[in-house]
PDB file of C-alpha atoms in Angstrom:
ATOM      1  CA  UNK A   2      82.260 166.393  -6.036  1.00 44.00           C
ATOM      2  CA  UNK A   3      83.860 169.941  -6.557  1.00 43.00           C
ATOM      3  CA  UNK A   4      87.435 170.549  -6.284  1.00 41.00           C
ATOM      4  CA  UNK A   5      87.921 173.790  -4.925  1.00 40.00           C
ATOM      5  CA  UNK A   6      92.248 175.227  -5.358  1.00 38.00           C
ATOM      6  CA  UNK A   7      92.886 176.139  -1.895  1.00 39.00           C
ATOM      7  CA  UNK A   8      96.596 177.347  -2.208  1.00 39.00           C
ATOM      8  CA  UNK A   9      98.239 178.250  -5.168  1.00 33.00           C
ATOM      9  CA  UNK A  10     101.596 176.628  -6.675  1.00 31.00           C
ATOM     10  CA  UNK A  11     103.800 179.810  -4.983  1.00 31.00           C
ATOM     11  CA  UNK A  12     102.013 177.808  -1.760  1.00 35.00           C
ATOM     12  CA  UNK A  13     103.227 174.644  -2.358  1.00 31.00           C
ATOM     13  CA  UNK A  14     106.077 174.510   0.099  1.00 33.00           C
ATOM     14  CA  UNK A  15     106.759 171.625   2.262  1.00 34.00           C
ATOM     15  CA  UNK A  16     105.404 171.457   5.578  1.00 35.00           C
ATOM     16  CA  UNK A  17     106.740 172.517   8.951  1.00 37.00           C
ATOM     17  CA  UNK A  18     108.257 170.218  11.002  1.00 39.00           C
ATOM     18  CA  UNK A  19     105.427 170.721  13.500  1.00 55.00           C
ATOM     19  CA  UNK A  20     102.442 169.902  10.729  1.00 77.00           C
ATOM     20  CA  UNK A  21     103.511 167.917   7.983  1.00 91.00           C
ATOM     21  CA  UNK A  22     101.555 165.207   5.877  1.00 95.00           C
ATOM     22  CA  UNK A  23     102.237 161.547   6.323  1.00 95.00           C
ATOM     23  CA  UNK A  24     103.976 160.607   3.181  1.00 95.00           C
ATOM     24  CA  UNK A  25     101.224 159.301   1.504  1.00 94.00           C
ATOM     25  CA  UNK A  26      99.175 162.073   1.999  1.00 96.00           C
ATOM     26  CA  UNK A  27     101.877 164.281   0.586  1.00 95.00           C
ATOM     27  CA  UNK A  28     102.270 162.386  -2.291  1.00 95.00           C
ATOM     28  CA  UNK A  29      98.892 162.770  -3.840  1.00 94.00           C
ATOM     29  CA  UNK A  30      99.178 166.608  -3.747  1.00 94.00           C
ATOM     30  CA  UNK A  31      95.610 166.932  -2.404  1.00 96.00           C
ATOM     31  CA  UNK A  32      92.735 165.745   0.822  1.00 98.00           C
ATOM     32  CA  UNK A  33      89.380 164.673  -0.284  1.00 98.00           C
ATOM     33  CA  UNK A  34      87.437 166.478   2.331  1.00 98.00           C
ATOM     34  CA  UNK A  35      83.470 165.580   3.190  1.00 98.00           C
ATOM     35  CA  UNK A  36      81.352 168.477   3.766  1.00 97.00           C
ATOM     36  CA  UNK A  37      77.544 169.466   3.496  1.00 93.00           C
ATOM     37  CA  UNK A  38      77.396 172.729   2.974  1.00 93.00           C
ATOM     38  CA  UNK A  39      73.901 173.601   4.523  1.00 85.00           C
ATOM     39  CA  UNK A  40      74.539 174.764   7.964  1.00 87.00           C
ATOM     40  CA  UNK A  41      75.612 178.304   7.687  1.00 89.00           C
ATOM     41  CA  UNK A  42      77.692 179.771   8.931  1.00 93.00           C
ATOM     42  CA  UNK A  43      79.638 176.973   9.040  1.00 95.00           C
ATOM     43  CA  UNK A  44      79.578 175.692   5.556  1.00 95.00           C
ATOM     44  CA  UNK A  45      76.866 177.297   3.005  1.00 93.00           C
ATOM     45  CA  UNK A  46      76.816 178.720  -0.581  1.00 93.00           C
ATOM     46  CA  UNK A  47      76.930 182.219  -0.661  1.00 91.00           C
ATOM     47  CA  UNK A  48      73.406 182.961  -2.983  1.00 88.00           C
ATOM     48  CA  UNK A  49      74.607 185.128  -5.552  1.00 91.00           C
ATOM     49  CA  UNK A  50      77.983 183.416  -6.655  1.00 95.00           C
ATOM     50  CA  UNK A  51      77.139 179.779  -5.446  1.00 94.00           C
ATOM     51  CA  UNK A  52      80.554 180.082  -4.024  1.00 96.00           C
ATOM     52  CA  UNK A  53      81.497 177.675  -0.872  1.00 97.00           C
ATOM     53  CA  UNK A  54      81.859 179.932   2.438  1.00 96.00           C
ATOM     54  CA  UNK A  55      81.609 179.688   6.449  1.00 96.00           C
ATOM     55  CA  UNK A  56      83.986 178.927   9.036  1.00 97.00           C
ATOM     56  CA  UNK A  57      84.927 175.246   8.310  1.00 98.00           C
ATOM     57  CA  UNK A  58      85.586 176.399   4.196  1.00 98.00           C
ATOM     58  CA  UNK A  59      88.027 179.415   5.723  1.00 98.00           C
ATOM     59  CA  UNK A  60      89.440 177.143   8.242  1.00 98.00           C
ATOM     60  CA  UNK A  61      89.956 174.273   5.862  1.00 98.00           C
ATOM     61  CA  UNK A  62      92.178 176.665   3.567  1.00 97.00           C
ATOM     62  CA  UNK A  63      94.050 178.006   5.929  1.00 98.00           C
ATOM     63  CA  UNK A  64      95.031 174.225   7.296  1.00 98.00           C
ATOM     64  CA  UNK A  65      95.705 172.941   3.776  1.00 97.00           C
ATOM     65  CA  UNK A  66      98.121 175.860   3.071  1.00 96.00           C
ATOM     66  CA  UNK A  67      99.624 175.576   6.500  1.00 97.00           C
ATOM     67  CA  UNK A  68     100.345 171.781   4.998  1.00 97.00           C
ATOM     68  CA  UNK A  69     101.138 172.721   2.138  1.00 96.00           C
ATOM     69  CA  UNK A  70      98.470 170.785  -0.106  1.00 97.00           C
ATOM     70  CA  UNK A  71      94.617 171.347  -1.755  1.00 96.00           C
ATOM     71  CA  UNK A  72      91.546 170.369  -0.760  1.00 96.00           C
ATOM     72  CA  UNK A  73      88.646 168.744  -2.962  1.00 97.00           C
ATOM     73  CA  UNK A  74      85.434 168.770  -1.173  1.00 98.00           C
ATOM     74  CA  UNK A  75      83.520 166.173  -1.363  1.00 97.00           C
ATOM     75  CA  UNK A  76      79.556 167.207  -1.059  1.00 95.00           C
ATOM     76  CA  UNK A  77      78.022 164.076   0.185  1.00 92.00           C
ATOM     77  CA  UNK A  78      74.892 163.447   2.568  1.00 89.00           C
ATOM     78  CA  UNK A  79      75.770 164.032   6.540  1.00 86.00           C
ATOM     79  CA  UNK A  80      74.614 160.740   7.370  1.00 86.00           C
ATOM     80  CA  UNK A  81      77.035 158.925   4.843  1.00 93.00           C
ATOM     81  CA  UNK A  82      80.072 160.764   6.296  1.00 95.00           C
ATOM     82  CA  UNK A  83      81.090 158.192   8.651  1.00 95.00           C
ATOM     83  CA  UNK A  84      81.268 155.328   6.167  1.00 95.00           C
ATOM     84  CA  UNK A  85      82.825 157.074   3.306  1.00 97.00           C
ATOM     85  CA  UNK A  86      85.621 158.300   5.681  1.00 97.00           C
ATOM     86  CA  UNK A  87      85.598 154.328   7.230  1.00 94.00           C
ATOM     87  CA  UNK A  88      86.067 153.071   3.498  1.00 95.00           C
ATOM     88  CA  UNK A  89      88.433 155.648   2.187  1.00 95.00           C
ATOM     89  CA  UNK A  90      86.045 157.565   0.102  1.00 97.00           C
ATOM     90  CA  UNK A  91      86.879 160.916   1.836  1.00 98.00           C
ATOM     91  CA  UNK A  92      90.238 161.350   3.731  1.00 98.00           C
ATOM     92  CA  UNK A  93      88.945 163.311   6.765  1.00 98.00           C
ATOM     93  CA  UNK A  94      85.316 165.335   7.769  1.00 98.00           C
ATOM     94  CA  UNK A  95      85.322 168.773   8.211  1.00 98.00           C
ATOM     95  CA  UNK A  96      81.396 169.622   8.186  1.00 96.00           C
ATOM     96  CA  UNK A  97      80.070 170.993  11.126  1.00 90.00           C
ATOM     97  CA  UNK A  98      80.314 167.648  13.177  1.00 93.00           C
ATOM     98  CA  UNK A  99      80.337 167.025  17.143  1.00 92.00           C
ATOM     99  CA  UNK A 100      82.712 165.170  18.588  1.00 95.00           C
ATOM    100  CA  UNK A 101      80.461 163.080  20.426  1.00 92.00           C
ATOM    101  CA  UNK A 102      81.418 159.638  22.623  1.00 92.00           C
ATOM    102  CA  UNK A 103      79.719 157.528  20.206  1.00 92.00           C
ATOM    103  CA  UNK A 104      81.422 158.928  17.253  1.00 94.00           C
ATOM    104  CA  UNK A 105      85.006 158.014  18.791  1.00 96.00           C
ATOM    105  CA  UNK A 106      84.064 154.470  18.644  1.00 95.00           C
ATOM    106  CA  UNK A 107      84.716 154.209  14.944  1.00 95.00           C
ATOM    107  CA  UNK A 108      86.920 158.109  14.482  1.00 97.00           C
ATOM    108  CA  UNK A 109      89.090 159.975  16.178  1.00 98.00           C
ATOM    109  CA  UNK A 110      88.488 164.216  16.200  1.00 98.00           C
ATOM    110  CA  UNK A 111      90.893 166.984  16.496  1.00 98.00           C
ATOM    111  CA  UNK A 112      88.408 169.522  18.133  1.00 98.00           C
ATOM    112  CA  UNK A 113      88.512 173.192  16.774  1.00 98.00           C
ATOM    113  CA  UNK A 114      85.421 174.666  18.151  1.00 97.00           C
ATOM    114  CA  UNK A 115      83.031 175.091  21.365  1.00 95.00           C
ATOM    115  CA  UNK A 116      79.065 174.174  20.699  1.00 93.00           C
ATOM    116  CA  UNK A 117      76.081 173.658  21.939  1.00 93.00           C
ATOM    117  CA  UNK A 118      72.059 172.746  21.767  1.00 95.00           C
ATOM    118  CA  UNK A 119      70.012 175.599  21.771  1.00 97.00           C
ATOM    119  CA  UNK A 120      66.328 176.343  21.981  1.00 98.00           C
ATOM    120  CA  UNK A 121      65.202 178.979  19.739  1.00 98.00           C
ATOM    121  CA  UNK A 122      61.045 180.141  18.593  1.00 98.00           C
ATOM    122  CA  UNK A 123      59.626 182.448  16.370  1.00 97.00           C
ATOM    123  CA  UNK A 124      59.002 186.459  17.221  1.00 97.00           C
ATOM    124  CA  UNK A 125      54.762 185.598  16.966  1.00 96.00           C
ATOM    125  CA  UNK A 126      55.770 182.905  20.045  1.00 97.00           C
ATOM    126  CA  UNK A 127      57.886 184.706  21.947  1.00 95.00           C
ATOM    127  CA  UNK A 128      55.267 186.616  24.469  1.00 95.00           C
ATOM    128  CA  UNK A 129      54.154 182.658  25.513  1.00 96.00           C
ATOM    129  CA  UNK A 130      57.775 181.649  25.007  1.00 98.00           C
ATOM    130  CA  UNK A 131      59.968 183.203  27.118  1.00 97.00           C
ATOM    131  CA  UNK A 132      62.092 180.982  29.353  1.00 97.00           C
ATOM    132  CA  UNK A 133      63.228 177.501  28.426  1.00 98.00           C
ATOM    133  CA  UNK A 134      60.890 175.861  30.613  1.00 98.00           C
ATOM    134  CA  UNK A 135      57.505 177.446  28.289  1.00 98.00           C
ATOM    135  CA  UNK A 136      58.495 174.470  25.837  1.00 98.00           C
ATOM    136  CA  UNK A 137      57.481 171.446  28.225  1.00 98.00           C
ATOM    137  CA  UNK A 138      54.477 170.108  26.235  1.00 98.00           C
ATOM    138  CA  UNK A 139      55.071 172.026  23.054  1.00 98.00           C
ATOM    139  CA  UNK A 140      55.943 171.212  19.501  1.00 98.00           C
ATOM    140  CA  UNK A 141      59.524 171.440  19.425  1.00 98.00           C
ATOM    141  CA  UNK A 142      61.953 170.823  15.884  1.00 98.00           C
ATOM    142  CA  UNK A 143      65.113 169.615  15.276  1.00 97.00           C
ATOM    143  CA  UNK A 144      67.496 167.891  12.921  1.00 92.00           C
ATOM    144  CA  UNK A 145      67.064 163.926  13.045  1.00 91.00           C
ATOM    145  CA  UNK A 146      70.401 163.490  11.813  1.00 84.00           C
ATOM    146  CA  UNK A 147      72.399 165.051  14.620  1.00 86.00           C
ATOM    147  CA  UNK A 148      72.193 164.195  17.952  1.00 87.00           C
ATOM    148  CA  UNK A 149      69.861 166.956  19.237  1.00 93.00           C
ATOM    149  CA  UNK A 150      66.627 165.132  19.680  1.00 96.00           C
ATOM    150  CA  UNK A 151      68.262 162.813  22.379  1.00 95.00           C
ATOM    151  CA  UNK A 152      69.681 165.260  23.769  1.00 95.00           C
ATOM    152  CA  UNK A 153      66.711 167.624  24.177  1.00 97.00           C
ATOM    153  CA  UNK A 154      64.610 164.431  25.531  1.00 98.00           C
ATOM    154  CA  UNK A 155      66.981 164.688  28.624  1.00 97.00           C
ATOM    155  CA  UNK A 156      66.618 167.800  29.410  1.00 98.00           C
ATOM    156  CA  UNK A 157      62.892 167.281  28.933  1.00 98.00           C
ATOM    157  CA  UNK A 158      62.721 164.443  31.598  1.00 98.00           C
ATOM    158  CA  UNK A 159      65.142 166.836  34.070  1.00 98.00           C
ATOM    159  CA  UNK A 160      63.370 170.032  33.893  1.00 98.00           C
ATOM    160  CA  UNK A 161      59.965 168.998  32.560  1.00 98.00           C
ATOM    161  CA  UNK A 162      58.869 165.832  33.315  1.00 98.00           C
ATOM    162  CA  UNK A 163      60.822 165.547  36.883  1.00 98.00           C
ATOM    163  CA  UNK A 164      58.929 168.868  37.651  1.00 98.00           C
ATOM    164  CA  UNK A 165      55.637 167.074  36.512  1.00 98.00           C
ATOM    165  CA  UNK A 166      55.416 169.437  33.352  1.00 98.00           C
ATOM    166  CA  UNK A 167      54.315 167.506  29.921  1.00 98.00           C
ATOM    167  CA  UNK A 168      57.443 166.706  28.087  1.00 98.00           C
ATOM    168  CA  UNK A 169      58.703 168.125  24.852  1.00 98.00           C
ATOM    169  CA  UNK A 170      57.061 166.891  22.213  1.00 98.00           C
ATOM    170  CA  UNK A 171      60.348 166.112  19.685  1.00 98.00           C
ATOM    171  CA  UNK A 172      59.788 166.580  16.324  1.00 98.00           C
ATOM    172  CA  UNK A 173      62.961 165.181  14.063  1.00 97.00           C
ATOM    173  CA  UNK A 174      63.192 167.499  10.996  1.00 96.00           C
ATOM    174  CA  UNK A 175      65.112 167.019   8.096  1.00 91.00           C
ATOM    175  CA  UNK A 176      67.980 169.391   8.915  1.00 86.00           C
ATOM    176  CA  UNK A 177      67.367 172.506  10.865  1.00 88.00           C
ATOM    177  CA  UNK A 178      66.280 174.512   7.185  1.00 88.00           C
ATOM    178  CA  UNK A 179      63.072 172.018   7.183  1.00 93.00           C
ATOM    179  CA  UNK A 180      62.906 173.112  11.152  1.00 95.00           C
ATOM    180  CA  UNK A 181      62.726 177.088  10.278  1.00 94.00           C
ATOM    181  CA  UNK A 182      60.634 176.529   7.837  1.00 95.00           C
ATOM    182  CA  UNK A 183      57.694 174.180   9.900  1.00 97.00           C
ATOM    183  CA  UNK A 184      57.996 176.881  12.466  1.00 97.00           C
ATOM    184  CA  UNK A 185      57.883 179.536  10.238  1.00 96.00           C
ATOM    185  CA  UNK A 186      54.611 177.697   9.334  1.00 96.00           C
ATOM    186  CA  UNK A 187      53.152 177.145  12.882  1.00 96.00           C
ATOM    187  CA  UNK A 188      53.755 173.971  12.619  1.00 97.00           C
ATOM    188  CA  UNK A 189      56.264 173.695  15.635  1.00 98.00           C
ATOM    189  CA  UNK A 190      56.211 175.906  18.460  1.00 98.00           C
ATOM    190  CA  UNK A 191      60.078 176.192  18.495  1.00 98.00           C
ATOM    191  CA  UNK A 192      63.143 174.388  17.181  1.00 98.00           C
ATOM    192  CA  UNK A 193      66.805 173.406  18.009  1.00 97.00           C
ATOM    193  CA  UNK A 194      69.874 174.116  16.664  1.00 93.00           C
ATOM    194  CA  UNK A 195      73.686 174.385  17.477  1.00 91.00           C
ATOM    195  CA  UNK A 196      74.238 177.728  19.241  1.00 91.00           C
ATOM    196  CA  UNK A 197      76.975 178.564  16.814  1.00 90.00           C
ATOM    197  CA  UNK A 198      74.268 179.482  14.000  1.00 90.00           C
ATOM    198  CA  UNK A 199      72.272 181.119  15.555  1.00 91.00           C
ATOM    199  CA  UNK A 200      73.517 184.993  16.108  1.00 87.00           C
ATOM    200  CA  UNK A 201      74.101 184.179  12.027  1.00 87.00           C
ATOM    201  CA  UNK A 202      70.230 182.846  11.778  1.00 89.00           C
ATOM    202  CA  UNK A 203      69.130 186.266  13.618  1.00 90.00           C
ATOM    203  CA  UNK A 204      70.963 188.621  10.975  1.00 89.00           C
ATOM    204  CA  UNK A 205      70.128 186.963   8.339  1.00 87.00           C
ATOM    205  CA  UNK A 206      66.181 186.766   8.933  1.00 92.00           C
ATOM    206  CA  UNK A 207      65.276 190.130  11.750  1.00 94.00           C
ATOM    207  CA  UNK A 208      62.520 190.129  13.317  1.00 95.00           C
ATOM    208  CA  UNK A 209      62.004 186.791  12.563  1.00 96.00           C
ATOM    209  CA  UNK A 210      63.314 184.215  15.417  1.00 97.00           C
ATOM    210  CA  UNK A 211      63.926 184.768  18.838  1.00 96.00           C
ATOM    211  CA  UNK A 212      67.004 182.606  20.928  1.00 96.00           C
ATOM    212  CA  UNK A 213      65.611 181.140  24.546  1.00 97.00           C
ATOM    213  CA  UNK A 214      67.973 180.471  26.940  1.00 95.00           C
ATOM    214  CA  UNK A 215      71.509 179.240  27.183  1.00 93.00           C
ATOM    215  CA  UNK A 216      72.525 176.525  25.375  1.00 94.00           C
ATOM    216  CA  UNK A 217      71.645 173.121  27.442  1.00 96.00           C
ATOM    217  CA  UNK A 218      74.476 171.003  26.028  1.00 94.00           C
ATOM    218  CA  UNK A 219      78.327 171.400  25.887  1.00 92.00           C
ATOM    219  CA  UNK A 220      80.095 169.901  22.970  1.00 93.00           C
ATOM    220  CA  UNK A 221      83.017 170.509  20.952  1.00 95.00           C
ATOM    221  CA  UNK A 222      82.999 170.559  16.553  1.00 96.00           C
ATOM    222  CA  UNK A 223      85.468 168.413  15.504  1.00 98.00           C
ATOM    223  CA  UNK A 224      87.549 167.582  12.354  1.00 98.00           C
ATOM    224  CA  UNK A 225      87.118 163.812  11.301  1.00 98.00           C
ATOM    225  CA  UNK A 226      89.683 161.070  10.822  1.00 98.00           C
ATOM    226  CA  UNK A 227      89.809 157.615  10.129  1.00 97.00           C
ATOM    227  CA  UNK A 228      91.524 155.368  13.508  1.00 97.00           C
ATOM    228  CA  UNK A 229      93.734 154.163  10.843  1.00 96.00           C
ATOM    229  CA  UNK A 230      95.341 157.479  10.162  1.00 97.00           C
ATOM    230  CA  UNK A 231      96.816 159.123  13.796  1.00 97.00           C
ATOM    231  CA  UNK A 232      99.477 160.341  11.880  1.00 97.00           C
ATOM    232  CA  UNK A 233      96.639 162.437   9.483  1.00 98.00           C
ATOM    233  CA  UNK A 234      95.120 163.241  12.844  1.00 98.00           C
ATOM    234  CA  UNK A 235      98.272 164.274  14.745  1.00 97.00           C
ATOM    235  CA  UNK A 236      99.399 166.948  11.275  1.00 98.00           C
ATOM    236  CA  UNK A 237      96.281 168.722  11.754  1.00 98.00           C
ATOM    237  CA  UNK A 238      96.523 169.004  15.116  1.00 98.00           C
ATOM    238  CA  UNK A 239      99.664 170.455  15.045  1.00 97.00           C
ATOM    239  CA  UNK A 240      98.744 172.594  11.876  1.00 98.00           C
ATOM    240  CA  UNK A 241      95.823 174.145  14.103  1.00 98.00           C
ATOM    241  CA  UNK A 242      97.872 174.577  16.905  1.00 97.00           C
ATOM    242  CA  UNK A 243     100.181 177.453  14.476  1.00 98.00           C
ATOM    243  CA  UNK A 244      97.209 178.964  13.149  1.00 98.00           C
ATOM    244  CA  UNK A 245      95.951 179.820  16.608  1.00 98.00           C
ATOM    245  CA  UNK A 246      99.459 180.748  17.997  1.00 98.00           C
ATOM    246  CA  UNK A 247      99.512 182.986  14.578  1.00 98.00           C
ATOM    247  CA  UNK A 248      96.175 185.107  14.938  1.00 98.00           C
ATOM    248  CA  UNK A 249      94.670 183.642  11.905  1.00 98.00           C
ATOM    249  CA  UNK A 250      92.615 181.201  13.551  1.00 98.00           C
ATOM    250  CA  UNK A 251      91.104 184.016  15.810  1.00 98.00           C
ATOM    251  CA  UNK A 252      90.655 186.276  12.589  1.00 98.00           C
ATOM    252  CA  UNK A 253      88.357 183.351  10.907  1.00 98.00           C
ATOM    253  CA  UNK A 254      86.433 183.089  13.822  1.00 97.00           C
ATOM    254  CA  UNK A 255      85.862 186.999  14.566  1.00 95.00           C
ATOM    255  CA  UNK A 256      84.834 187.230  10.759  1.00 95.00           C
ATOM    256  CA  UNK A 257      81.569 185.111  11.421  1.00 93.00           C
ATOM    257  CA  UNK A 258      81.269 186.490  14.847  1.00 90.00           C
ATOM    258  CA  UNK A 259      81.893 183.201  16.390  1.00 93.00           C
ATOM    259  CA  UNK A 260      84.777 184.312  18.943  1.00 92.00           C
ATOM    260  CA  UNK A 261      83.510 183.000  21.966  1.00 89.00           C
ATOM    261  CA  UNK A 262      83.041 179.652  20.548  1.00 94.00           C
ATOM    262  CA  UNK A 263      86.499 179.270  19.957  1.00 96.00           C
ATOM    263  CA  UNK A 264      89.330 177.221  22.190  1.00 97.00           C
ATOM    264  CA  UNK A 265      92.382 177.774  23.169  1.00 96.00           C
ATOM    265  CA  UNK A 266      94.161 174.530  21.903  1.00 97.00           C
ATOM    266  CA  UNK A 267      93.853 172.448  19.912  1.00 97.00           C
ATOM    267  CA  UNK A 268      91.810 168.937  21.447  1.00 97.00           C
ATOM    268  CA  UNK A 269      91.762 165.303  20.756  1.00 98.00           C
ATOM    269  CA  UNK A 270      88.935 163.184  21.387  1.00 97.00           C
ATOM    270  CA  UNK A 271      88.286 166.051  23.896  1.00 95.00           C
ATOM    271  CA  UNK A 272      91.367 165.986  25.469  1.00 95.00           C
ATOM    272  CA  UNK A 273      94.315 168.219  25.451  1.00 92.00           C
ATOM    273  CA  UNK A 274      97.043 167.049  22.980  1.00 88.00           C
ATOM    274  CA  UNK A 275      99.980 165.504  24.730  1.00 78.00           C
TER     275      UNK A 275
END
């Protein structure tokens, strides 16, 4: 676990009437926040200082000091997120996670971001490669964790197999670095990832992948909370809400070159905030 001082004591102010911490909350002076940080560039560590970075670090900072606390990030394993929020390990998710129907069955989301599946190959593919469709019956990578592969096995039976093409052949990776890296190899014939990393992917490896298509899903990223906590939820909506109507929202997001993933309010569950 490492505690990372996201506002300084001259920052420690109480909160706006619009965002302010539930009591509790307030009391303890900090949020125990899960995160993975291996899906840049929404959470990573920058090589040379080993320093925390990406949109959800930046965005996470900027919501603590609009509520007037600290965060300590909590580096755990994606797929234990949902439990150690459940049991009161972490206090919320921010990590790069879709708010996905499934998910709301056991958390509620305050969405911050648009997303989506997309296909991607290497540059030594891309003369077969060239249009979505040219990866019916090929080798085809993504994250097991995430909810990609079941999601790319419907597209498959709509525009493959319903147009009597062989169907993707899904490979689950373990996270979309082990993807890269198998098709890197030759070992896949392209991969999947969230559409949001990808312009980042391209500049930081030319000449190396090439992005097919548009993206074939429509998702939003969401912050995390526990159902037991609406009034945790509610604080950082409204805390998002100000840093959008302020400009710094928009100035996190133009700094990773993200700007047309972001929304213009702030969601819950997918739906506007009442």
């Amino acid at each position: 676990m490492l505690k990372l001082l996201l506002c300084a004591s001259a920052c420690m102010v109480a909160a706006t009437a619009h965002a302010e911490l539930p009591a509790k909350f307030a009391e303890k002076g900090k949020l125990v926040v899960a995160n993975t940080p291996n899906y840049p560039p929404m959470e990573y560590r920058d090589p040379a200082t080993n320093e925390l970075m990406g949109v959800d670090i930046d965005l996470g900072a900027a919501l603590a000091k609009q509520l007037g606390t600290e965060i300590e990030w909590s580096e755990i394993g994606f797929e234990q997120m949902v439990s150690s929020l459940n049991t009161g390990r972490v206090d919320l998710i921010l990590s790069g996670m879709s708010d996905l129907p499934a998910r709301r069955e056991t958390m509620d989301f305050v969405d911050y971001m648009r997303s989506g599946a997309q296909f991607y190959t290497s540059t030594k593919n891309a003369a077969e490669i060239k249009e979505m469709t040219d990866f019916c019956g090929k080798k085809v990578g993504m994250s097991r964790r995430t909810s990609f592969p079941d999601e790319a096995a419907k597209w498959s039976a709509a525009n493959c197999e319903a147009n009597g093409k062989p169907a993707l052949e899904i490979v689950g990776t373990e996270g979309s670095a082990d993807a890269r890296t198998q098709l890197k190899q030759g070992r896949l014939d392209g991969a999947v990832q969230g559409s949001e990393t990808l312009p980042y992917l391209t500049e930081l490896e030319p000449d190396t992948y090439v992005i097919i298509g548009e993206p074939f899903t429509e998702v939003y990223q969401g912050i995390g909370f526990s159902k037991q906590e609406p009034e945790l939820r509610d604080a950082f909506a409204a805390a998002l809400a100000e840093l959008i109507k302020s400009g710094e929202y928009k100035a996190i997001f133009d700094k990773y070159k993200l700007a047309g993933s972001m929304v213009d309010a702030p969601l819950i569950n997918g739906e506007a905030v009442k």
